Amino acid sequence: MNHKKKPRIRNRPRNKCNNKVQEDDAPGETPDETSGGRPPKSDLSAQSTTVSNQLETPPKSALSQLKTPPKSVSSQPETSKENETIKFIQQLLRRKLLAKNNANSVKEPEDTVSINQPTVVKPSKEAKTEEKKSKKNSPEPIKKTQTTTATAPGKSSREVKADEVDELLKCLGSKLQKGSGESPAAALFSNLGKLFSQAPPSDVESSDDEAEYIEYIYKPRQYFMASLCNFCKADLCGQNRMPCSRCGLSYYCSGGHMREDQEHRQLCYALRQTVDHKGHEMFYKCGDFSAEQFRSYRIVCIRQVEKEMNRPLSATEQELLLFPLICSESKCREHRLKRLSICGGCGEVAFCKDKPEHLSKEHTKWCGSYRLFKAFVMFQAKFGRMEPSLPNKVLKELPMACSNTRQVMKKLNFNVTNECEYAALTQVSTGPLTAWFALKLCERLRDCEQLTLHLIGAEIEFEVDILQKWELFLLHLMPAVKTLNVVFIGPELNPNNISFEQLKKIKCCLSCRKAKRTVNYHFENRLYHDYCKQSEFLQPNLICFFNSGLYRSTGFGFEDTWPDTIQASLNLKCPVVVTSYTKYEAPLDLVHFVNQSNRHINVVLPPTTNPFSSEKPERNFISDNEAPFMFKNFYCFVVE
């Protein structure tokens, strides 16, 4: 019986494109002082004394590792001996499989020699042919091996399989090249290590139908929360929390975990030194400060502790001072834990025991966001970045009736019940869905075979993270579009020198490829008005300023570069959508946009809550007295 050799199918990693970059890829980063350049979109400070990077993005240093799928040919040079050894392993395994398949296909009466002896099967024609080929290619002659197909009396099938494995290992061990003083087993594992760590020489090429995938690999950073044990991240809400016996600013579920928290010791010592120099506790009489003064005071405290430690504080260490457990009443700010009661819902907001009115009525609106943020922190501490499942349905008609994210997900037949996973999904989809929303308002969705988006001030951690989202939540919603061009533009686009050429290789889903639809990604690591002068400039259908903070006076290189960028965008005479983290920022962005324009602007949508904003909470430091949390693309306006 002839047995055709089955083609080898190469496994590919799932398309995560991700990354992002905090994060997951992760809840919001804490402010950290900028080292220069235009403050990123995560810079939430309104003055130069505040610290930046409050956004919930993964540490940028963690994005430096870029994982690409194995190629059919190894990227590293291999010696001829290594190639021959690996080929030899492949041939032995192939012969073993062919011989076994042949044995199973032979009739039992003809092959059975004795009931009490194992049956011996001669290699089939296919096996002999394969053996002759292997003799020519292998560095040493190959001895014929016999394959048992019947079970000896008293032996279980498991023992027979073990014998087969031993036989194969002996054969491999005797034929593999050895180093000086190296045993056959050591040589075997050494060569097998090379086989699996490198791309083996192969005559099987990758199919054109297989997509190339890019994956960001990073571990989300830890976060400080007063309602979580600083060592094990257990939830302390409703439990007796134990403050650090030295600094009193971190909390634990037990004295044992307090003693085991070695990472906190250096910071704890510096905090005590700072308190000793001050002559009073860190937040003593802070009720005398206004909201802005209290923000500045916390930053001053960070600088003083950094001076004691002779190094910058990490984002997690900063959070002990940025988000302390004190009375939420701005005119009180009692810091002694014994005098405080704590919200039983979230465990993050405190108020004076003898003055229950110090718990703001506004807290009920934010208590759920505190709980959701804490759920993210606890999940990521145990399992790493949360990566939600993504829909893959391609719509045949425009979903014009959809007016928010949930309705779009329903149209895509995608239902997510877990609150955390849904919030993470809105974080992924908010960029493309906000662009779709702006095009819908400007009546630019129909009869558009080619669509080009310009994403100004783009960052790896947000716009570029999970590149597949631009296909899933934009191309799949616009059946008339054949080609989608997404242009990422910004001087801080690539802080870790990630290969843009690798990112450009990502292909669309099989359905889109069969329909000859495609998404092209372009990366321009420069200022927008400089890009507009380049020969490779693509005329946009929509320009997006996502969470850019146009109203801020400091920009890239400590210069306000927004006026030139705004004028360049208006000269193109196409719709522009601008988003912001908070309700406070949106009107300021619009005023600045209008003041910098050199023509009449038609405001299609005034500053409004974005129905396609992210629902994943990120801690807010710039205006925490008004809104303790912020959300990406929370507010938006559209102009033409």
XYZ file of C-alpha atoms in Angstrom:
640
model
C 0.000 0.000 0.000
C 1.364 3.368 -0.940
C 1.559 6.035 1.667
C 1.912 9.577 0.535
C 4.083 11.792 2.605
C 1.932 14.329 4.364
C 3.034 17.952 3.958
C 4.422 19.492 7.093
C 2.245 22.255 8.447
C 4.064 24.925 10.340
C 2.374 26.346 13.395
C 2.174 30.095 13.615
C 1.614 32.224 16.718
C -1.718 33.964 17.045
C -1.802 37.489 15.706
C -1.465 39.701 18.751
C 0.504 42.489 17.104
C 0.872 43.651 20.420
C 1.788 44.999 22.491
C 1.191 46.913 23.556
C 3.194 48.120 24.002
C 0.856 48.009 28.695
C 0.117 46.991 28.763
C -1.081 45.636 28.778
C -0.613 46.561 27.888
C -2.137 47.494 32.142
C -3.735 50.257 34.126
C -2.288 53.715 33.923
C 1.310 54.619 34.302
C 2.168 57.015 37.045
C 3.712 60.370 36.245
C 7.439 60.497 35.797
C 9.449 63.531 34.898
C 10.096 63.970 31.207
C 13.667 63.773 30.059
C 13.075 66.052 27.127
C 11.025 66.322 23.977
C 7.348 67.055 23.511
C 5.461 65.696 26.503
C 3.803 62.484 25.346
C 0.059 62.041 25.349
C 0.523 60.353 28.677
C 1.963 63.564 30.130
C -0.960 64.855 32.142
C 0.748 67.769 33.846
C -0.344 71.347 33.291
C 2.901 72.883 34.524
C 6.582 72.141 34.136
C 6.997 71.088 37.776
C 4.689 68.086 37.445
C 5.751 64.650 36.407
C 4.748 62.873 33.198
C 3.793 59.490 31.775
C 0.644 59.082 33.810
C -0.871 57.017 31.024
C -1.508 53.378 31.545
C 1.112 52.085 29.197
C 3.565 49.282 29.709
C 7.132 50.261 30.484
C 8.687 51.263 27.182
C 11.866 49.399 28.006
C 9.845 46.214 28.070
C 8.859 46.702 24.441
C 12.392 46.332 23.229
C 11.895 42.595 22.772
C 10.153 41.904 19.493
C 9.154 38.344 18.747
C 8.914 37.231 15.139
C 7.835 33.840 13.839
C 10.440 31.336 12.747
C 11.363 31.442 9.080
C 11.778 28.469 6.801
C 15.489 29.225 6.626
C 17.522 30.028 9.722
C 18.553 33.655 10.083
C 21.800 32.616 11.719
C 24.536 30.879 9.727
C 24.833 27.163 10.448
C 27.747 24.900 9.807
C 27.397 22.052 7.337
C 27.842 19.523 10.138
C 24.935 20.963 12.093
C 22.760 20.887 8.965
C 23.634 17.246 8.303
C 22.961 16.280 11.914
C 19.565 17.958 11.966
C 18.654 16.434 8.594
C 19.680 13.060 9.946
C 17.341 13.449 12.932
C 14.512 14.364 10.587
C 15.190 11.345 8.378
C 15.262 8.917 11.310
C 11.981 10.216 12.651
C 10.443 10.045 9.179
C 11.615 6.453 8.654
C 10.231 5.475 12.040
C 6.840 6.920 11.158
C 6.726 5.353 7.686
C 7.712 1.911 8.987
C 5.095 2.069 11.698
C 2.358 3.152 9.288
C 3.306 0.320 6.946
C 3.206 -2.223 9.784
C -0.292 -1.150 10.758
C -1.522 -1.594 7.207
C -0.209 -5.213 6.759
C -2.630 -8.091 7.350
C -2.204 -9.910 10.656
C -2.229 -13.618 9.467
C 0.636 -12.995 7.035
C 2.858 -11.108 9.459
C 2.379 -13.033 12.666
C 5.305 -15.389 13.259
C 4.464 -16.569 16.739
C 2.046 -15.583 19.445
C 4.820 -15.661 22.016
C 7.283 -13.569 20.029
C 7.124 -10.027 18.820
C 6.349 -9.646 15.130
C 9.137 -8.370 12.927
C 8.149 -6.290 9.936
C 10.537 -5.567 7.102
C 10.771 -1.974 5.958
C 8.328 -1.095 3.225
C 9.343 0.101 -0.236
C 8.725 3.663 0.798
C 10.869 3.175 3.877
C 13.649 1.566 1.802
C 13.543 4.394 -0.708
C 13.677 6.919 2.120
C 16.549 4.951 3.657
C 18.549 5.007 0.421
C 18.080 8.758 0.191
C 19.148 9.203 3.796
C 22.271 7.116 3.151
C 23.333 9.513 0.466
C 22.704 12.580 2.620
C 23.898 11.335 5.996
C 27.562 11.597 7.003
C 27.655 7.930 8.139
C 25.987 4.762 6.855
C 22.710 4.028 8.555
C 22.013 0.637 10.044
C 18.669 -0.990 9.409
C 16.371 -1.073 12.392
C 13.541 -3.451 13.130
C 10.156 -2.276 14.278
C 8.033 -4.316 16.643
C 4.312 -4.355 16.037
C 3.026 -7.039 18.405
C 3.061 -7.018 22.160
C 5.181 -9.584 23.969
C 3.492 -11.583 26.730
C 3.553 -9.830 30.066
C 4.356 -6.434 28.535
C 1.885 -3.597 28.432
C 1.505 -1.309 25.426
C 3.094 1.466 27.499
C 6.222 -0.665 28.029
C 6.417 -1.461 24.328
C 6.237 2.249 23.505
C 9.000 2.846 26.012
C 11.131 0.194 24.280
C 10.547 1.887 20.945
C 11.583 5.216 22.382
C 14.707 3.655 23.893
C 15.564 2.068 20.545
C 15.201 5.359 18.745
C 17.275 7.193 21.348
C 20.041 4.602 21.114
C 20.105 4.915 17.356
C 20.179 8.686 17.538
C 22.776 8.704 20.305
C 25.113 6.413 18.368
C 24.957 8.480 15.203
C 25.041 12.049 16.496
C 28.295 13.962 16.448
C 29.874 14.220 19.885
C 32.091 16.774 21.488
C 35.207 15.857 23.372
C 34.235 13.746 26.365
C 30.557 14.077 25.550
C 28.217 11.150 26.210
C 25.687 9.983 23.600
C 22.819 11.364 25.724
C 24.551 14.740 26.049
C 25.183 14.829 22.302
C 21.538 13.952 21.682
C 20.168 16.745 23.817
C 22.742 19.207 22.488
C 21.729 18.554 18.888
C 18.027 18.420 19.666
C 18.438 21.793 21.346
C 19.877 23.158 18.109
C 17.030 21.556 16.191
C 14.320 23.329 18.157
C 16.101 26.617 18.902
C 17.013 27.250 15.269
C 15.019 26.998 12.096
C 15.849 23.543 10.661
C 16.982 23.096 7.070
C 13.848 22.126 5.205
C 12.496 21.664 1.727
C 9.072 22.869 2.824
C 8.492 26.529 2.030
C 5.935 28.763 3.712
C 2.673 29.170 1.849
C 1.724 32.582 0.554
C -1.565 32.148 2.393
C 0.221 32.182 5.743
C 0.323 35.621 7.366
C 3.309 37.114 9.086
C 2.757 38.006 12.714
C 4.453 40.336 15.152
C 4.080 40.093 18.909
C 5.251 42.439 21.637
C 6.526 40.578 24.662
C 6.583 42.400 27.975
C 5.464 42.015 31.530
C 3.158 44.699 32.941
C 4.637 46.597 35.861
C 3.319 46.383 39.402
C 0.984 49.072 40.767
C 0.593 50.436 44.245
C -2.914 50.531 45.662
C -3.708 51.141 49.309
C -6.408 48.447 49.160
C -3.948 45.730 48.050
C -1.226 43.997 50.027
C 2.022 45.565 48.835
C 3.649 42.114 48.774
C 1.104 39.559 47.497
C -1.530 41.908 45.980
C -4.324 40.339 48.050
C -7.458 42.476 48.325
C -7.587 44.243 51.705
C -11.038 45.732 51.184
C -13.124 44.887 54.243
C -10.062 43.347 55.934
C -7.796 44.621 58.681
C -4.938 46.156 56.742
C -1.562 46.493 58.398
C 0.371 49.698 57.607
C 4.147 49.586 57.301
C 5.551 49.992 60.811
C 8.186 52.483 59.567
C 6.718 54.717 56.856
C 3.008 53.956 57.324
C 2.326 54.458 53.589
C 2.227 50.863 52.301
C -0.191 48.217 53.556
C -0.086 44.449 54.099
C -2.341 41.510 54.828
C 0.003 40.193 57.561
C 3.154 40.994 59.506
C 4.939 38.188 57.678
C 4.368 39.808 54.293
C 5.512 43.139 55.713
C 8.819 41.581 56.732
C 9.191 39.735 53.425
C 8.684 42.837 51.289
C 12.347 43.447 50.523
C 11.626 45.718 47.533
C 9.996 48.289 49.799
C 12.898 48.605 52.260
C 15.068 51.101 50.404
C 12.111 53.357 49.664
C 10.861 52.991 53.234
C 14.210 54.118 54.634
C 14.281 57.154 52.318
C 10.718 58.066 53.330
C 11.664 58.011 57.008
C 14.759 60.115 56.318
C 12.633 62.672 54.488
C 10.118 62.778 57.350
C 12.936 63.289 59.863
C 14.265 66.224 57.836
C 10.803 67.747 57.597
C 10.178 67.380 61.301
C 6.643 66.071 60.755
C 4.760 63.303 58.931
C 4.595 63.442 55.147
C 0.971 64.629 54.856
C 0.752 66.639 58.067
C -1.678 69.606 57.729
C -2.118 69.131 53.983
C -5.700 70.275 54.406
C -4.375 73.822 54.198
C -3.385 73.328 50.532
C -5.540 74.023 47.503
C -5.927 71.231 44.946
C -3.141 72.638 42.775
C -0.852 73.249 45.761
C -1.403 69.696 46.997
C -0.462 68.339 43.573
C 2.741 70.363 43.597
C 3.483 69.311 47.184
C 3.321 65.614 46.300
C 5.772 66.175 43.458
C 8.106 68.045 45.799
C 7.947 65.080 48.189
C 8.914 62.747 45.345
C 11.928 64.913 44.528
C 13.017 64.955 48.172
C 12.795 61.165 48.460
C 14.711 60.770 45.195
C 17.446 62.957 46.635
C 17.669 60.675 49.665
C 17.832 57.577 47.452
C 20.169 59.187 44.922
C 18.083 57.811 42.051
C 14.715 58.439 40.372
C 11.724 56.659 41.856
C 10.019 54.044 39.734
C 6.412 54.628 38.697
C 5.224 52.166 41.353
C 7.258 53.882 44.068
C 5.891 57.285 43.075
C 2.348 56.044 43.580
C 2.827 55.757 47.347
C 3.112 59.550 47.428
C 0.799 60.419 44.532
C -2.173 58.354 45.748
C -1.892 58.083 49.559
C -4.700 56.817 51.796
C -5.901 60.060 53.411
C -9.257 61.691 54.092
C -10.898 62.572 50.757
C -12.180 65.910 52.086
C -9.863 68.522 50.541
C -10.061 70.767 53.616
C -9.138 67.937 55.958
C -6.785 65.334 54.405
C -6.341 63.482 57.699
C -3.470 61.004 57.272
C -3.593 58.931 60.492
C -5.093 55.543 59.715
C -6.555 55.088 63.205
C -8.807 58.103 62.664
C -10.035 57.005 59.236
C -12.869 54.875 57.919
C -12.530 53.339 54.473
C -15.128 52.793 51.748
C -16.348 49.204 51.937
C -16.996 49.077 48.195
C -13.565 49.813 46.761
C -11.292 50.085 49.812
C -9.440 52.990 48.174
C -11.155 56.122 49.529
C -11.005 57.149 53.195
C -12.846 59.647 55.358
C -12.782 60.673 59.042
C -14.527 58.270 61.396
C -16.171 61.049 63.353
C -17.129 62.988 60.199
C -18.878 60.668 57.709
C -19.841 63.686 55.618
C -16.174 63.841 54.539
C -16.944 61.011 52.109
C -17.960 62.917 48.970
C -21.316 62.154 47.393
C -19.451 62.073 44.057
C -17.626 58.942 45.178
C -20.564 56.702 44.309
C -20.014 57.656 40.658
C -16.361 56.569 40.801
C -16.475 53.595 43.178
C -17.059 51.173 40.290
C -14.041 52.560 38.412
C -11.887 52.001 41.504
C -13.042 48.373 41.672
C -12.472 47.813 37.955
C -8.997 49.346 38.091
C -8.150 47.126 41.063
C -9.411 44.053 39.194
C -6.989 44.863 36.351
C -4.085 45.291 38.766
C -4.816 41.992 40.524
C -5.240 40.105 37.234
C -2.004 41.426 35.777
C -0.067 40.735 38.967
C -1.017 37.050 38.638
C -1.338 36.414 34.905
C 0.304 39.278 33.047
C -1.297 41.579 30.554
C -4.976 41.043 29.818
C -5.502 40.437 26.102
C -9.175 40.272 25.109
C -10.585 38.084 22.356
C -11.307 39.962 19.127
C -14.196 39.598 16.640
C -13.498 38.447 13.087
C -16.827 38.961 11.336
C -16.764 40.975 8.091
C -19.919 43.055 7.594
C -21.594 43.208 4.190
C -23.431 46.445 4.955
C -22.473 49.602 6.835
C -23.729 49.504 10.466
C -25.146 53.028 10.230
C -27.606 52.442 13.098
C -24.809 51.666 15.583
C -24.192 54.614 17.899
C -21.857 53.115 20.547
C -19.330 50.351 21.080
C -21.797 47.782 22.456
C -24.029 48.107 19.411
C -21.060 47.584 17.088
C -20.012 44.477 19.030
C -23.567 43.146 18.787
C -23.498 43.746 15.026
C -20.251 41.772 14.879
C -21.955 38.933 16.804
C -19.409 39.353 19.567
C -20.509 39.161 23.186
C -18.148 39.684 26.121
C -19.656 39.236 29.575
C -16.569 39.707 31.745
C -16.328 43.346 32.821
C -12.532 43.494 32.749
C -12.265 41.816 29.351
C -14.889 44.128 27.865
C -13.060 47.201 29.203
C -9.843 45.903 27.641
C -11.719 45.341 24.373
C -12.926 48.956 24.331
C -9.320 50.067 24.860
C -8.321 48.161 21.714
C -11.267 49.280 19.574
C -11.571 52.952 20.562
C -9.081 54.236 17.947
C -10.616 52.709 14.789
C -14.201 53.093 16.032
C -13.648 56.781 16.847
C -12.274 57.269 13.317
C -15.341 55.455 11.912
C -17.600 57.691 14.028
C -15.944 60.866 12.674
C -16.257 59.664 9.065
C -19.906 58.861 9.697
C -20.596 62.365 11.046
C -18.911 63.916 7.988
C -20.791 61.559 5.611
C -17.560 60.053 4.247
C -18.356 56.357 4.690
C -19.984 55.516 1.356
C -18.416 55.006 -2.080
C -14.876 55.011 -0.742
C -12.692 52.253 -2.202
C -9.463 53.629 -0.705
C -9.322 55.144 2.767
C -6.285 56.846 4.299
C -5.985 57.822 7.976
C -3.316 60.093 9.463
C -2.714 59.438 13.169
C -0.777 62.458 14.465
C 1.329 62.157 17.604
C 1.031 58.368 17.428
C 2.679 56.201 20.055
C 3.679 52.531 19.922
C 1.810 51.780 23.160
C -1.595 52.947 21.950
C -2.171 53.504 18.218
C 0.329 50.853 17.067
C -0.413 48.282 19.772
C -2.408 45.345 18.306
C -2.224 46.536 14.696
C -4.919 44.069 13.678
C -7.530 46.326 15.299
C -7.499 48.684 12.291
C -8.672 45.830 10.095
C -11.128 44.289 12.568
C -12.850 47.494 13.689
C -12.604 49.658 10.568
C -12.041 47.692 7.352
C -14.515 44.990 8.429
C -17.134 47.701 9.082
C -16.735 49.379 5.675
C -17.534 46.851 2.899
C -16.862 49.338 0.082
C -13.239 49.922 1.121
C -10.688 47.808 -0.747
C -7.506 49.462 0.563
C -7.011 50.984 4.002
C -3.867 53.050 4.582
C -3.005 53.814 8.218
C -0.185 56.343 8.592
C 1.347 56.653 12.083
C 3.169 59.975 12.456
C 5.082 61.410 15.405
C 8.611 62.306 16.543
C 8.298 59.937 19.519
C 6.792 57.074 17.540
C 9.686 54.648 17.958
C 11.640 55.149 21.213
C 12.885 51.538 21.244
C 13.982 51.196 17.608
C 11.421 48.534 16.752
C 11.648 47.329 13.148
C 8.933 49.068 11.152
C 9.694 46.744 8.245
C 8.613 43.779 10.372
C 5.426 45.554 11.443
C 4.549 46.258 7.803
C 4.521 42.515 7.019
C 1.322 41.878 8.941
C -1.356 40.605 6.580
C -5.129 40.737 6.676
C -7.431 37.853 7.559
C -8.150 35.135 5.007
C -11.582 36.579 4.148
C -10.121 39.970 3.276
C -7.284 38.429 1.260
C -9.729 36.353 -0.774
C -11.717 39.536 -1.449
C -8.441 41.311 -2.373
C -8.796 43.789 0.482
C -5.734 44.993 2.316
C -4.442 47.258 5.093
C -1.158 49.092 4.557
C 0.721 50.469 7.568
C 3.084 53.420 7.202
C 5.381 54.764 9.923
C 6.746 58.305 9.897
C 9.002 59.066 12.854
C 8.907 62.863 12.403
C 6.788 65.961 12.963
C 3.584 66.086 10.918
C 4.306 69.326 9.078
C 7.644 67.833 8.022
C 5.940 64.681 6.773
C 3.561 66.762 4.629
C 6.582 67.969 2.617
C 7.839 64.454 1.827
C 7.475 62.760 -1.557
C 5.901 59.682 0.089
C 3.084 61.804 1.548
C -0.374 60.198 1.231
C -3.457 62.426 0.933
C -5.693 61.650 3.948
C -9.443 61.123 4.177
C -9.335 61.747 7.938
C -6.787 63.234 10.347
C -6.811 62.023 13.958
C -5.332 63.727 17.021
C -5.848 61.091 19.719
C -5.296 62.346 23.308
C -2.733 64.873 22.050
C -3.244 67.693 24.561
C -3.116 70.466 21.954
C -3.681 73.147 24.579
C -0.351 72.512 26.320
C 2.322 75.102 25.643
C 5.276 72.700 25.843
C 5.916 70.284 23.020
C 8.604 68.242 21.340
C 12.073 69.470 22.353
C 10.421 71.856 24.868
C 8.975 73.794 21.924
C 5.324 74.278 21.022
C 5.209 72.469 17.684
C 1.426 72.182 17.553
C 0.731 75.472 15.670
C 2.655 74.316 12.568
C 1.075 70.863 12.782
C -2.458 72.278 13.137
C -1.975 74.601 10.168
C -0.596 71.760 8.050
C -3.618 69.589 8.888
C -6.096 72.357 8.050
C -4.403 73.027 4.691
C -5.375 69.513 3.595
C -9.090 70.391 3.841
C -10.322 67.082 5.170
C -12.157 66.140 8.396
C -10.201 66.280 11.653
C -11.119 64.486 14.879
C -9.507 65.497 18.198
C -9.919 63.491 21.403
C -8.937 64.071 25.026
C -8.765 62.177 28.303
C -11.144 64.414 30.235
C -14.064 66.787 29.834
C -11.806 69.575 31.090
C -9.273 69.273 28.239
C -11.591 69.104 25.203
C -12.783 72.761 25.141
C -9.187 73.960 25.673
C -8.050 71.860 22.700
C -10.806 73.310 20.502
C -9.953 76.912 21.423
C -6.284 76.313 20.666
C -7.192 74.583 17.381
C -9.372 77.500 16.245
C -6.801 80.121 17.291
C -4.086 78.457 15.231
C -6.214 78.071 12.095
C -5.813 80.337 9.070
C -9.253 79.685 7.592
C -12.876 79.277 8.597
C -13.530 76.027 10.468
C -16.822 74.165 10.369
C -17.390 72.500 13.756
C -19.225 69.302 12.841
C -19.311 68.060 16.446
C -18.546 70.299 19.447
C -16.712 68.807 22.473
C -18.874 65.819 23.440
C -18.553 62.545 25.298
C -17.241 60.025 22.789
C -19.668 57.065 22.488
C -16.734 54.925 21.331
C -14.290 55.859 24.093
C -12.306 53.361 26.127
C -13.938 52.138 29.317
C -10.688 51.011 30.867
C -9.920 53.342 33.812
C -6.541 54.992 34.246
C -5.584 56.989 37.320
C -5.708 60.737 36.879
C -3.196 62.949 38.636
C -3.596 66.267 36.812
C -7.178 66.822 38.020
C -7.742 64.077 40.566
C -9.831 66.393 42.736
C -12.442 66.488 39.956
C -12.034 63.069 38.318
C -9.865 60.393 39.956
C -9.865 58.387 36.704
C -9.554 59.165 33.034
C -10.266 57.214 29.846
C -8.619 57.241 26.427
C -10.617 59.160 23.778
C -13.168 60.091 26.469
C -14.150 63.413 24.867
C -13.948 64.385 21.208
C -14.793 67.062 18.662
C -14.836 66.975 14.846
C -14.089 69.860 12.480
C -13.848 70.299 8.712
